[in-house]
Tab-separated table of C-alpha atoms in Angstrom:
chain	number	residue	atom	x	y	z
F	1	UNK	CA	28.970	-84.292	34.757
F	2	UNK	CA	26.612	-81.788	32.819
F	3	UNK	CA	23.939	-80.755	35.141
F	4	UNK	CA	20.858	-79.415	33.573
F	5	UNK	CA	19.633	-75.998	34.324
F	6	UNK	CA	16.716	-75.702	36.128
F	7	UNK	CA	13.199	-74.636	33.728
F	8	UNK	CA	12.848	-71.112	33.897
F	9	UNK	CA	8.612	-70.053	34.899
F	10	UNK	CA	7.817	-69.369	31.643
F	11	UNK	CA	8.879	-72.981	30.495
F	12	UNK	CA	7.192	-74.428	33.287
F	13	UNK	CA	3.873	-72.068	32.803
F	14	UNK	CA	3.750	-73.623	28.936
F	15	UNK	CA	4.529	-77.361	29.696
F	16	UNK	CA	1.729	-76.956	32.991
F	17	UNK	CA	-0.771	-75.201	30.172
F	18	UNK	CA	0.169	-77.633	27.530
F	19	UNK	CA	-0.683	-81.049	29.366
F	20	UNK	CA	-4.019	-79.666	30.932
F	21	UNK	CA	-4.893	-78.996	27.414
F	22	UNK	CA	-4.278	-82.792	26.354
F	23	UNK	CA	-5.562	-83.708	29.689
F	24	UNK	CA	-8.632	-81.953	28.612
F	25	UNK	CA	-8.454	-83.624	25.066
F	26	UNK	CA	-7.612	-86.618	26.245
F	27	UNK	CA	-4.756	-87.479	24.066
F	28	UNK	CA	-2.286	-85.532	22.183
F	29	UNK	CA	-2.403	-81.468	22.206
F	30	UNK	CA	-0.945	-81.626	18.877
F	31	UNK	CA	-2.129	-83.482	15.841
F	32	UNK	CA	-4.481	-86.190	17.678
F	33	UNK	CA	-5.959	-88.049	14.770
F	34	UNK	CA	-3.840	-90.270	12.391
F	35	UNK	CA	-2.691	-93.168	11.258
F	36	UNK	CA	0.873	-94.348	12.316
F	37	UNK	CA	2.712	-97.304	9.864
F	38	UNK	CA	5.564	-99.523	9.943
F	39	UNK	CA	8.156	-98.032	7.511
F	40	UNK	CA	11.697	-97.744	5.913
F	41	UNK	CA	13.423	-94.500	5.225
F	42	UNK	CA	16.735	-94.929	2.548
F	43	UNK	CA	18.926	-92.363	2.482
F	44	UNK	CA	21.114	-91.941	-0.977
F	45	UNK	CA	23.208	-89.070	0.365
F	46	UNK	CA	23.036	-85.233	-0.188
F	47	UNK	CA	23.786	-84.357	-4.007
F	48	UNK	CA	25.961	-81.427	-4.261
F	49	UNK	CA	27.765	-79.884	-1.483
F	50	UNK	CA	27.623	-81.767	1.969
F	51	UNK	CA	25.135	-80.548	4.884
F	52	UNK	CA	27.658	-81.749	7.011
F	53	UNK	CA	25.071	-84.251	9.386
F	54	UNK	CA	26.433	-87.778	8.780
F	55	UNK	CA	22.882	-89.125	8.633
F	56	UNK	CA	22.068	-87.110	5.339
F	57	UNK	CA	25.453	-87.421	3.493
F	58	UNK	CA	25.837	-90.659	3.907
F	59	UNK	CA	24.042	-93.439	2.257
F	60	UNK	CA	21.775	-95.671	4.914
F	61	UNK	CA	18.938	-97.606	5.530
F	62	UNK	CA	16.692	-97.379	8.702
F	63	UNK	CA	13.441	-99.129	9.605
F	64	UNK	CA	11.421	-96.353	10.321
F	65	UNK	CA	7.717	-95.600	11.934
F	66	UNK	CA	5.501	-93.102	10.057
F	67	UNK	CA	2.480	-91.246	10.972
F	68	UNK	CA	0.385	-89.324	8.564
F	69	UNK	CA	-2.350	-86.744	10.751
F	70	UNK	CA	-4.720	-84.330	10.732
F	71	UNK	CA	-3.929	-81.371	13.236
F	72	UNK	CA	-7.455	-80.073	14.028
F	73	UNK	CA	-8.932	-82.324	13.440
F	74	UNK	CA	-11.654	-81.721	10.480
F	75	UNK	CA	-13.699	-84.354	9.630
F	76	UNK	CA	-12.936	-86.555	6.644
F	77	UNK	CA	-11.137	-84.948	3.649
F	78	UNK	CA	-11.824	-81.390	5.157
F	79	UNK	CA	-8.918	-79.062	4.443
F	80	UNK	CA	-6.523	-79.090	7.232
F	81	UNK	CA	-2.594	-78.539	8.457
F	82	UNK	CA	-1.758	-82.317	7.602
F	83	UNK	CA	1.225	-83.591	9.309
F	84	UNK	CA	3.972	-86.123	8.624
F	85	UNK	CA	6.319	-87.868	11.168
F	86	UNK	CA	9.154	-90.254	10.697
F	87	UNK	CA	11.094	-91.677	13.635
F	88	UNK	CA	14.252	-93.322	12.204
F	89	UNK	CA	15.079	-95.765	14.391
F	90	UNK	CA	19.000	-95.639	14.793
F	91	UNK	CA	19.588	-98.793	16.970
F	92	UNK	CA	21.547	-97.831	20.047
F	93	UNK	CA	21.643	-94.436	18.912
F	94	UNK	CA	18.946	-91.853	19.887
F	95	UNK	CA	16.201	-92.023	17.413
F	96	UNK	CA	15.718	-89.039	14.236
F	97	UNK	CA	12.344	-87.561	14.773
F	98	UNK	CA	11.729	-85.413	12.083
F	99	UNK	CA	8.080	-83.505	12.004
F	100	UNK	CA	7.152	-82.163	8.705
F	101	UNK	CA	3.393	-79.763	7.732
F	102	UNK	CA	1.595	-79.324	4.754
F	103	UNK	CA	3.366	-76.442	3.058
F	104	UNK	CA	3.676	-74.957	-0.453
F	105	UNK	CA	7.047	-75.669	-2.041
F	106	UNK	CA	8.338	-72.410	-3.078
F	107	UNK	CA	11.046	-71.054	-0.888
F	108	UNK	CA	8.704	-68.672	0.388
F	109	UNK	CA	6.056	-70.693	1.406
F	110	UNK	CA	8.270	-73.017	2.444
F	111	UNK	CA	7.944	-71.412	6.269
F	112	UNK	CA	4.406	-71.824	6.452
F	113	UNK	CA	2.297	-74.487	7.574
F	114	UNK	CA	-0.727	-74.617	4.817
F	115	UNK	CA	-4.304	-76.191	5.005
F	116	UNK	CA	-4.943	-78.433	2.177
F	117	UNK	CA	-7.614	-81.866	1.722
F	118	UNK	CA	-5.326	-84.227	0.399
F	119	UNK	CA	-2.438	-86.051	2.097
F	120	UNK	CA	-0.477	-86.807	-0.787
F	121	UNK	CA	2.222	-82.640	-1.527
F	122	UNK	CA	4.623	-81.129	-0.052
F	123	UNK	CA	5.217	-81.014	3.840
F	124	UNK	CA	8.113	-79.057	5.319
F	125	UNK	CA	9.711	-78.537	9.055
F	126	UNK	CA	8.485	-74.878	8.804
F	127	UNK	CA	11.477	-73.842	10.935
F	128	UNK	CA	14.957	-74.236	9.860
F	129	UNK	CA	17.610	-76.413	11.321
F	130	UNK	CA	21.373	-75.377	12.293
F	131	UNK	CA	23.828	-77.223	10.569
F	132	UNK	CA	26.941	-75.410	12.118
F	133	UNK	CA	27.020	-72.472	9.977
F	134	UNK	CA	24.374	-73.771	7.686
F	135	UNK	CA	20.841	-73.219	8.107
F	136	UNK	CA	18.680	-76.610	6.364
F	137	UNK	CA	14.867	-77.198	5.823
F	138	UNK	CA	13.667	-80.875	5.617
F	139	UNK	CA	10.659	-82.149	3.537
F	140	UNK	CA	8.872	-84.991	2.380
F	141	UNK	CA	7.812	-84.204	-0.885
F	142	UNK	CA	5.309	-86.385	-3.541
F	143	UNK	CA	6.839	-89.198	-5.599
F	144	UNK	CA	4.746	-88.829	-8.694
F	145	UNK	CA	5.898	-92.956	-8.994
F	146	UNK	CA	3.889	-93.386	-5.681
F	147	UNK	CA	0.254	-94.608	-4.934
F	148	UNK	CA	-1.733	-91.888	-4.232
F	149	UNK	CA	-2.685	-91.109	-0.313
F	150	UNK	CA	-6.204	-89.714	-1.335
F	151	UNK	CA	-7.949	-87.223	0.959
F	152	UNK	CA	-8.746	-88.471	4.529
F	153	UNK	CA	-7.266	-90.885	7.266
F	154	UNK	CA	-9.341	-93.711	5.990
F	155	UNK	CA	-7.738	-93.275	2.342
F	156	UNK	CA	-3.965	-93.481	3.733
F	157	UNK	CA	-4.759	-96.403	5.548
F	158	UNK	CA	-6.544	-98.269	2.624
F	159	UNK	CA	-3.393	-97.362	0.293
F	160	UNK	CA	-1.103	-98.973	2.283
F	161	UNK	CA	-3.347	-102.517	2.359
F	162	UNK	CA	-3.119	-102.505	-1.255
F	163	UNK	CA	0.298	-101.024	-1.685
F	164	UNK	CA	3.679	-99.429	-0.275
F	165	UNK	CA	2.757	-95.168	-0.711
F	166	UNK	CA	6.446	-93.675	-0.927
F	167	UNK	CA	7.649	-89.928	-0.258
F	168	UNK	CA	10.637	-88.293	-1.355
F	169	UNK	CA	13.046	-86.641	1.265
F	170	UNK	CA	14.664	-83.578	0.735
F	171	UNK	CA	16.713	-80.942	1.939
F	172	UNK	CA	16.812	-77.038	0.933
F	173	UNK	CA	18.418	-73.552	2.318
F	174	UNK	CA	16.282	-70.517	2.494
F	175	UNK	CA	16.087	-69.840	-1.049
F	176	UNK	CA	17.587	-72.957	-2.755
F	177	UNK	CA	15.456	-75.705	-4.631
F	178	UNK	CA	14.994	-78.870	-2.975
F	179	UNK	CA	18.113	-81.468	-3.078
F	180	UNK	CA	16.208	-85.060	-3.088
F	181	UNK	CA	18.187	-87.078	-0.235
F	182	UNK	CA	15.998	-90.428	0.166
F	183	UNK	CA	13.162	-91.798	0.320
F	184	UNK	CA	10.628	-92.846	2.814
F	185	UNK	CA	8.613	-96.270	2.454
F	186	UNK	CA	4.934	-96.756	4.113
F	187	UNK	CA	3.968	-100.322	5.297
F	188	UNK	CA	1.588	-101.769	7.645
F	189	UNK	CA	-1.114	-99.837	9.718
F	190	UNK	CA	-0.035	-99.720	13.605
F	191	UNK	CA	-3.031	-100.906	15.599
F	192	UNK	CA	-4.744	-98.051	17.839
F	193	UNK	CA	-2.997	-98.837	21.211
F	194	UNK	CA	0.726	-98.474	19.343
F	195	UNK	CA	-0.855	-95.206	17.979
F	196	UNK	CA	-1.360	-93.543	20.863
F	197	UNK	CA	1.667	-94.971	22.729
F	198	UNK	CA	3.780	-93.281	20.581
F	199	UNK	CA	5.387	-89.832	21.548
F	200	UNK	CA	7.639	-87.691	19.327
F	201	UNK	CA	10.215	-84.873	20.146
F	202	UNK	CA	11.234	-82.930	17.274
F	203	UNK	CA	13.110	-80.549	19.395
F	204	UNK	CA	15.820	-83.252	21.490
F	205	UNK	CA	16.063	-86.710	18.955
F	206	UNK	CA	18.207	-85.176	16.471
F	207	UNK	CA	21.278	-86.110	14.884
F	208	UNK	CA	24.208	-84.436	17.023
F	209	UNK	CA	25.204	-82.262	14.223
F	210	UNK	CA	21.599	-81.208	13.859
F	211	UNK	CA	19.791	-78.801	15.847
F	212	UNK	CA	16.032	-77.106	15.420
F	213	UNK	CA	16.641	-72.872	15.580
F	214	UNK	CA	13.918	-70.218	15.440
F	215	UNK	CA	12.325	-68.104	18.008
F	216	UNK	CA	9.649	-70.945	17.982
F	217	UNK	CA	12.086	-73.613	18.924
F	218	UNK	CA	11.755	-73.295	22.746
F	219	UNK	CA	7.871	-73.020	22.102
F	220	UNK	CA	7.418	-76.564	20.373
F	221	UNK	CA	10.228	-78.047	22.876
F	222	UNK	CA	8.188	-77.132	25.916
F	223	UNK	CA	4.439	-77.698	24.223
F	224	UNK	CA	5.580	-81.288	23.161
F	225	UNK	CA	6.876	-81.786	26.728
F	226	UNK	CA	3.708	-81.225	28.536
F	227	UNK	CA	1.676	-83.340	25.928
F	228	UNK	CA	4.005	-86.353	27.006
F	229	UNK	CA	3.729	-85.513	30.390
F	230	UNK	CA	0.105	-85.355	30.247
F	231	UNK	CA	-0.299	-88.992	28.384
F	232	UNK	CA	2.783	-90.290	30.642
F	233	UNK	CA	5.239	-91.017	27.700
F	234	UNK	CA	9.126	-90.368	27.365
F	235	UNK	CA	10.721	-88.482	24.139
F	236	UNK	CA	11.391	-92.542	22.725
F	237	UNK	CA	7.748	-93.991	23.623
F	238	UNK	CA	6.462	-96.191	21.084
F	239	UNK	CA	7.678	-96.599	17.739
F	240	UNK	CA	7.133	-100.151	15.584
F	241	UNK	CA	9.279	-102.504	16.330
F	242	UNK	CA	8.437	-104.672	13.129
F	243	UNK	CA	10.475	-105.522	9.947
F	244	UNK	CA	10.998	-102.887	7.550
F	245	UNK	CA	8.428	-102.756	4.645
């Protein structure tokens, strides 16, 4: 049996810190307003060489939940670090959170989380994931086929009552362009309680072949921690359990 080490003071120090913030806040620490959706995610499979993580390669379908945010918050369409999350839901598996921030595109701006008004562009994972050798960055990225997401909270939400907003999925290296992988369907607007029910962690519901590196790693892992703590939700809280769109 694998016995966990015990947290070291400085992990302890920034999970205690973290949940008297949202405490304070009285929700989440990180990203509190937004909008979360039943959804679908379709993967196609990675074009070109493999990434080696069976969930990309290989063709699938996975009812999702999505939540679009604002991480400030600003009011309305103020410019802000918008964020994306999609759990894939991988029945008795352990769910895919993947965590994505308004970025630029480029491969240099790719590693930098970038204000901007409008929720429909380009959101990254910022820090890169270990694929064995490999190092990966996830995105969502706009489907110029899609329904526009407009400029505030209120405008996601009203998209998806009138129709099904899509983003594009896509994988990159460092310097590489992005490799379209899937595609990630938005559906039906949670109510408020499943909103705030729902906890993420970007850092521990990975595929096995998949892991988040970066000095910042450890930083997120224990900051998302204490959040949960302080609003008394697991890694797997929440999530819809609806049909897919």
């Amino acid at each position: 049996m694998t016995v966990n080490p015990p947290p070291s003071r400085a992990a302890t120090a920034v999970e205690r810190a973290s949940a008297a913030l949202s405490r304070r806040r009285r929700g989440r620490l990180l990203h509190p307003a937004g909008r979360s959706f039943v959804g679908e995610t379709v993967i196609w499979g990675t074009p070109g060489p493999p990434t080696g993580v069976g969930l990309l390669d290989d063709p699938g379908r996975y009812r999702a939940t999505v939540r679009l945010s604002k991480g400030t918050p600003t009011p309305g369409s103020w410019p802000d670090v918008l964020g994306l999350a999609v759990r894939l839901h991988r029945d008795a598996d352990r769910p895919f959170d993947l965590l994505v921030s308004s970025s630029g595109a480029a491969p240099v701006l790719r590693n930098l989380p970038l204000p901007r008004r409008c929720f429909t562009g380009t959101y990254s994972t910022i820090m890169c994931y270990r694929a064995g050798p490999r190092r990966l960055w996830l995105a969502a990225l706009a489907d110029p086929d899609s329904v526009d997401l407009g400029c505030s909270l209120a405008t996601v939400a009203a998209a998806t009552r009138t129709d099904t907003p899509r983003l594009v999925l896509a994988i990159a290296s460092a310097v590489g362009p992005w490799r379209p992988v899937g595609q990630v369907s938005i559906g039906a607007q949670l109510g408020a309680a499943e909103d705030a029910a729902l906890a993420f962690d970007p850092v521990r519901n990975l595929p096995p072949e998949l892991r988040l590196a970066g000095p910042l790693a450890w930083l997120r892992e224990q900051t998302y921690r204490g959040s949960r703590r302080a609003r008394r939700s697991t890694a797997q809280s929440g999530g819809s359990t609806a049909a897919t769109v």
